[in-house]
Amino acid sequence: MTIIKNVIGRQIIDSRGYPTVEVDLLMENGEIGRASVPSGASTGTFEAFELRDGDQKHYNGKGVKNAIEYVNGEIRKALVGMDTNSQQTIDKILNELDGTKNKSRLGANTILATSIAAARSTSKCMRLPLFEYLQKTPSYALPVPLMNVINGGRHANNDLDVQEFMIVPLGAESMHDAIRMGCEVFYSLKNILENEGFSTAVGDEGGFAPKLKSSEAALNLMVNAVESSGYKAGKDICFALDCASTEYYLDEIYNLEGEDLKLSREEKVSYLSKLCNTYPIVSIEDGMAEDDWEGWTMLTKALGGVVQLVGDDLFVTNYERIKTGINKKCANSVLIKPNQIGTVSETLDAIYYSQQNELSCIVSHRSGDTEDTFISDLCVGTGCSQIKTGSLSRSERLAKYNQLIRIEEALGKRANFLGASAFKNFKY
Ligand code: 2PG
Ligand code: MG
């Protein structure tokens, strides 16, 4: 029932206009499982390898024709006739075919697209919704969304050093209610920006990208937007940041050019503590750089009891790095990006290992993304308490929110929107 008849790879275009890999698995019973993969801009050094052609005459070197050749050649040969029923077996075959530690021969993009296509085809053949197929134990938890309404860093053409300023509608009653609240704040923020003479053009993740100079300026606008939508900042809606600190860390100094600040790791901890004391911030991602373990330990000691501290570039969805983080008492939460590690099975391993060790998990998109909604099903299926999938504009972001609305509808009365309980281990 779950036997692969054919494997077809093609080059499609992501939300930044860059090529990416899409794979169709055609099953013996006529079902098709399709998947396409995203791509980051502020990537961590320790992420699995993304294969690009490097041919400058073709999409400025960003093409993925070699990846597609692997799908239509080696991978097709290895997978046709295989049963996708065991995701682990499929992923093992793909990893063995690649033969490297960081998927540098076939590319994590090539492998992940195939791996997700296998999960999707199996769920279709089994007539199960994808989130249910991915479940280890029944979970009806719907995640709190972290919605990136102001874009900075590598995702926007402005001076904001912090990459993402997110609203967290933890006071909502349901997923669709959280999305409505997010949209309403997004409209208010647009009005405020217009009235104050700022641009309302959006960045890579669909949040506004005004030419602001400091984190405080962005957070002040967010407080205004929340309150003018009729919500209480700190009660109905809290805030989250992705500092993407690796991007401006050099020689043990955090260089916040937009704010004209050069901070030591101690000063960076104080900078973040001050923001947390002034604004209702419940979560800070990559507050320190990927190789500044000492800074991470320091930050966790200072804020770990009250704020969710999320490792993205630090952990790169990699079991080994998460384990190191636990030993060094760094962070208390893990960002989960399937393309950082490159297969569905290894993504599930990272999630379950983190959950067993009481680290919260946030499933995340990438700044270059497609209409694929796998992460929404992954998040619900694994009971991760939060999802990060951009702002309330740009269809590649909304596709994930819309899928969560459908999942909530399918679950009906069983659906349990986590709300504030997602942050129960922290100050909130
Ligand atoms: C991040 C991501 C997604 P990118 O840093 O968390 O928001 O950005 O995909 O560019 O790495
Ligand atoms: Mg990040």
Tab-separated table of C-alpha atoms and ligand atoms in Angstrom, residues 42 155 163-164 166 205 241-245 285-286 310-313 335 337 340 364-366 388, ligand 2:
chain	number	residue	atom	x	y	z
A	42	SER	CA	21.116	34.019	8.709
A	155	HIS	CA	15.857	40.030	6.583
A	163	GLN	CA	16.456	40.330	13.277
A	164	GLU	CA	12.919	39.609	14.494
A	166	MET	CA	7.522	39.120	17.338
A	205	GLU	CA	9.187	37.258	6.614
A	241	LEU	CA	12.883	38.553	19.918
A	242	ASP	CA	15.268	36.756	17.620
A	243	CYS	CA	18.564	38.585	18.131
A	244	ALA	CA	20.399	36.410	15.543
A	245	SER	CA	23.525	37.423	17.472
A	285	GLU	CA	16.201	33.533	20.508
A	286	ASP	CA	19.946	33.510	19.828
A	310	VAL	CA	15.951	29.742	22.497
A	311	GLY	CA	18.936	28.190	20.734
A	312	ASP	CA	18.726	28.406	16.944
A	313	ASP	CA	22.218	28.811	15.397
A	335	LEU	CA	14.306	26.130	17.676
A	337	LYS	CA	14.166	23.745	11.667
A	340	GLN	CA	19.149	22.458	9.572
A	364	SER	CA	10.256	27.259	12.639
A	365	HIS	CA	10.103	28.269	8.984
A	366	ARG	CA	13.094	29.817	7.139
A	388	LYS	CA	7.411	30.626	14.381
B	2	MG	MG	16.921	32.530	14.481
